[in-house]
GROMACS .gro file of C-alpha atoms in nm:
model
  176
    1UNK     CA    1  -0.005   0.011  -0.007
    2UNK     CA    2   0.119   0.347  -0.086
    3UNK     CA    3   0.173   0.575   0.215
    4UNK     CA    4   0.093   0.939   0.186
    5UNK     CA    5   0.368   1.194   0.210
    6UNK     CA    6   0.133   1.436   0.414
    7UNK     CA    7  -0.102   1.426   0.713
    8UNK     CA    8  -0.327   1.662   0.862
    9UNK     CA    9  -0.307   1.819   1.202
   10UNK     CA   10  -0.597   1.976   1.380
   11UNK     CA   11  -0.968   1.933   1.315
   12UNK     CA   12  -1.140   1.811   0.971
   13UNK     CA   13  -1.473   1.786   0.858
   14UNK     CA   14  -1.647   1.448   0.868
   15UNK     CA   15  -2.010   1.385   0.802
   16UNK     CA   16  -2.224   1.624   1.001
   17UNK     CA   17  -1.926   1.737   1.224
   18UNK     CA   18  -1.553   1.764   1.287
   19UNK     CA   19  -1.284   1.534   1.416
   20UNK     CA   20  -0.946   1.591   1.546
   21UNK     CA   21  -0.648   1.458   1.368
   22UNK     CA   22  -0.313   1.411   1.543
   23UNK     CA   23   0.034   1.306   1.413
   24UNK     CA   24   0.274   1.053   1.589
   25UNK     CA   25   0.646   1.072   1.511
   26UNK     CA   26   0.898   0.834   1.642
   27UNK     CA   27   1.280   0.781   1.547
   28UNK     CA   28   1.475   0.474   1.552
   29UNK     CA   29   1.763   0.550   1.778
   30UNK     CA   30   1.909   0.197   1.800
   31UNK     CA   31   2.225   0.287   1.592
   32UNK     CA   32   2.336   0.543   1.847
   33UNK     CA   33   2.531   0.331   2.057
   34UNK     CA   34   2.796   0.561   2.161
   35UNK     CA   35   2.584   0.819   2.369
   36UNK     CA   36   2.684   0.859   2.730
   37UNK     CA   37   2.460   1.201   2.809
   38UNK     CA   38   2.214   1.377   2.589
   39UNK     CA   39   2.265   1.765   2.610
   40UNK     CA   40   1.998   1.879   2.397
   41UNK     CA   41   1.742   1.746   2.127
   42UNK     CA   42   1.519   1.941   1.871
   43UNK     CA   43   1.253   1.793   1.649
   44UNK     CA   44   1.182   1.992   1.325
   45UNK     CA   45   0.857   1.919   1.145
   46UNK     CA   46   0.755   2.089   0.817
   47UNK     CA   47   0.391   2.227   0.857
   48UNK     CA   48   0.189   2.438   0.637
   49UNK     CA   49  -0.065   2.660   0.809
   50UNK     CA   50  -0.344   2.751   0.559
   51UNK     CA   51  -0.482   3.072   0.691
   52UNK     CA   52  -0.372   3.193   1.008
   53UNK     CA   53  -0.124   3.108   1.275
   54UNK     CA   54  -0.151   2.784   1.407
   55UNK     CA   55  -0.022   2.644   1.766
   56UNK     CA   56   0.097   2.293   1.783
   57UNK     CA   57   0.171   2.097   2.093
   58UNK     CA   58   0.382   1.782   2.161
   59UNK     CA   59   0.302   1.531   2.406
   60UNK     CA   60   0.522   1.209   2.509
   61UNK     CA   61   0.345   0.907   2.369
   62UNK     CA   62   0.305   0.597   2.543
   63UNK     CA   63   0.129   0.278   2.497
   64UNK     CA   64  -0.110   0.042   2.718
   65UNK     CA   65   0.110  -0.126   2.981
   66UNK     CA   66   0.041  -0.480   2.865
   67UNK     CA   67   0.177  -0.406   2.523
   68UNK     CA   68   0.546  -0.556   2.496
   69UNK     CA   69   0.643  -0.307   2.208
   70UNK     CA   70   0.522   0.023   2.096
   71UNK     CA   71   0.269   0.154   1.814
   72UNK     CA   72   0.320   0.017   1.457
   73UNK     CA   73   0.359   0.255   1.189
   74UNK     CA   74   0.047   0.236   0.945
   75UNK     CA   75   0.063   0.061   0.602
   76UNK     CA   76  -0.295   0.130   0.503
   77UNK     CA   77  -0.597  -0.078   0.492
   78UNK     CA   78  -0.780  -0.283   0.767
   79UNK     CA   79  -0.538  -0.387   1.079
   80UNK     CA   80  -0.261  -0.194   0.880
   81UNK     CA   81  -0.102  -0.027   1.197
   82UNK     CA   82  -0.164   0.260   1.411
   83UNK     CA   83  -0.489   0.443   1.387
   84UNK     CA   84  -0.719   0.668   1.579
   85UNK     CA   85  -0.851   0.354   1.757
   86UNK     CA   86  -0.559   0.107   1.788
   87UNK     CA   87  -0.180   0.110   1.826
   88UNK     CA   88  -0.128  -0.162   1.567
   89UNK     CA   89  -0.445  -0.226   1.379
   90UNK     CA   90  -0.567  -0.471   1.653
   91UNK     CA   91  -0.480  -0.360   2.017
   92UNK     CA   92  -0.692  -0.052   2.130
   93UNK     CA   93  -0.531   0.273   2.278
   94UNK     CA   94  -0.649   0.358   2.627
   95UNK     CA   95  -0.766   0.698   2.495
   96UNK     CA   96  -0.886   0.712   2.135
   97UNK     CA   97  -0.636   0.933   1.931
   98UNK     CA   98  -0.310   0.789   2.129
   99UNK     CA   99  -0.208   0.759   2.472
  100UNK     CA  100   0.015   1.044   2.614
  101UNK     CA  101   0.207   1.071   2.939
  102UNK     CA  102   0.183   1.391   3.134
  103UNK     CA  103   0.126   1.737   2.981
  104UNK     CA  104   0.263   1.931   2.694
  105UNK     CA  105   0.636   1.904   2.643
  106UNK     CA  106   0.688   2.163   2.384
  107UNK     CA  107   0.488   2.414   2.170
  108UNK     CA  108   0.542   2.602   1.853
  109UNK     CA  109   0.342   2.869   1.671
  110UNK     CA  110   0.334   2.805   1.299
  111UNK     CA  111   0.294   3.120   1.077
  112UNK     CA  112   0.069   3.088   0.758
  113UNK     CA  113   0.261   2.916   0.470
  114UNK     CA  114   0.509   2.635   0.469
  115UNK     CA  115   0.762   2.640   0.748
  116UNK     CA  116   0.968   2.421   0.984
  117UNK     CA  117   0.832   2.431   1.339
  118UNK     CA  118   1.104   2.343   1.579
  119UNK     CA  119   1.032   2.177   1.908
  120UNK     CA  120   1.281   2.153   2.182
  121UNK     CA  121   1.255   1.813   2.359
  122UNK     CA  122   1.342   1.731   2.716
  123UNK     CA  123   1.699   1.585   2.717
  124UNK     CA  124   1.599   1.339   2.974
  125UNK     CA  125   1.318   1.202   2.754
  126UNK     CA  126   1.565   1.144   2.446
  127UNK     CA  127   1.814   0.977   2.682
  128UNK     CA  128   1.562   0.747   2.810
  129UNK     CA  129   1.475   0.635   2.446
  130UNK     CA  130   1.843   0.570   2.373
  131UNK     CA  131   1.922   0.396   2.722
  132UNK     CA  132   1.590   0.200   2.723
  133UNK     CA  133   1.482   0.150   2.370
  134UNK     CA  134   1.156  -0.011   2.470
  135UNK     CA  135   1.046   0.329   2.624
  136UNK     CA  136   1.074   0.516   2.292
  137UNK     CA  137   0.710   0.539   2.186
  138UNK     CA  138   0.795   0.882   2.033
  139UNK     CA  139   0.563   1.199   2.049
  140UNK     CA  140   0.214   1.292   1.963
  141UNK     CA  141   0.177   1.628   1.782
  142UNK     CA  142  -0.154   1.778   1.833
  143UNK     CA  143  -0.342   2.117   1.773
  144UNK     CA  144  -0.303   2.333   2.114
  145UNK     CA  145  -0.644   2.491   2.043
  146UNK     CA  146  -0.859   2.241   1.825
  147UNK     CA  147  -1.128   2.438   1.655
  148UNK     CA  148  -1.370   2.328   1.395
  149UNK     CA  149  -1.201   2.372   1.063
  150UNK     CA  150  -0.872   2.472   1.201
  151UNK     CA  151  -0.604   2.253   1.045
  152UNK     CA  152  -0.248   2.239   0.891
  153UNK     CA  153  -0.070   1.998   0.676
  154UNK     CA  154   0.225   1.797   0.821
  155UNK     CA  155   0.496   1.674   0.583
  156UNK     CA  156   0.572   1.309   0.658
  157UNK     CA  157   0.902   1.099   0.599
  158UNK     CA  158   0.764   0.995   0.257
  159UNK     CA  159   0.792   1.355   0.149
  160UNK     CA  160   0.967   1.393  -0.187
  161UNK     CA  161   1.167   1.674  -0.050
  162UNK     CA  162   1.420   1.528   0.178
  163UNK     CA  163   1.484   1.861   0.371
  164UNK     CA  164   1.112   1.879   0.470
  165UNK     CA  165   1.092   1.541   0.637
  166UNK     CA  166   1.072   1.526   1.019
  167UNK     CA  167   1.423   1.558   1.167
  168UNK     CA  168   1.549   1.477   1.513
  169UNK     CA  169   1.874   1.663   1.602
  170UNK     CA  170   2.045   1.547   1.921
  171UNK     CA  171   2.355   1.678   2.081
  172UNK     CA  172   2.530   1.449   2.322
  173UNK     CA  173   2.835   1.356   2.496
  174UNK     CA  174   2.997   1.036   2.372
  175UNK     CA  175   3.139   0.753   2.589
  176UNK     CA  176   3.516   0.744   2.653
   0.00000   0.00000   0.00000
């Protein structure tokens, strides 16, 4: 199945009402084996806000405690991975739309147009993803103030423009 290069963040029309659309982002950090201490980390995401400034919030994503892994990237179709209702096409989230731990960890205001939103992540969170890979459930990107019809377009890793794909920048101290 073909995966879309864009996703919607905010609220979209559906039938007689609106529904919230969120984006989950996670990076595989398994190859980062020489990290002793994370100094800082930033997540850059390309977002196009259509009409007016748009405020996006990041939350740490978590999965139900009985799940031995993490959410599974969607591949399209029935039981094809993460969705509003499930973490993998079968196992339900505790809260529809994705489970989060704690409150907002970062926010960014996106001006109208196509721009990179940069979120500073807690260094301790990224350190835990590296030290305990099973804790890496990524982050959930949500509209800070969901309102009917207020949405933005997020460029995903399948974007034809590599510079506009989500990017995680980590500054760390190496072992030794």
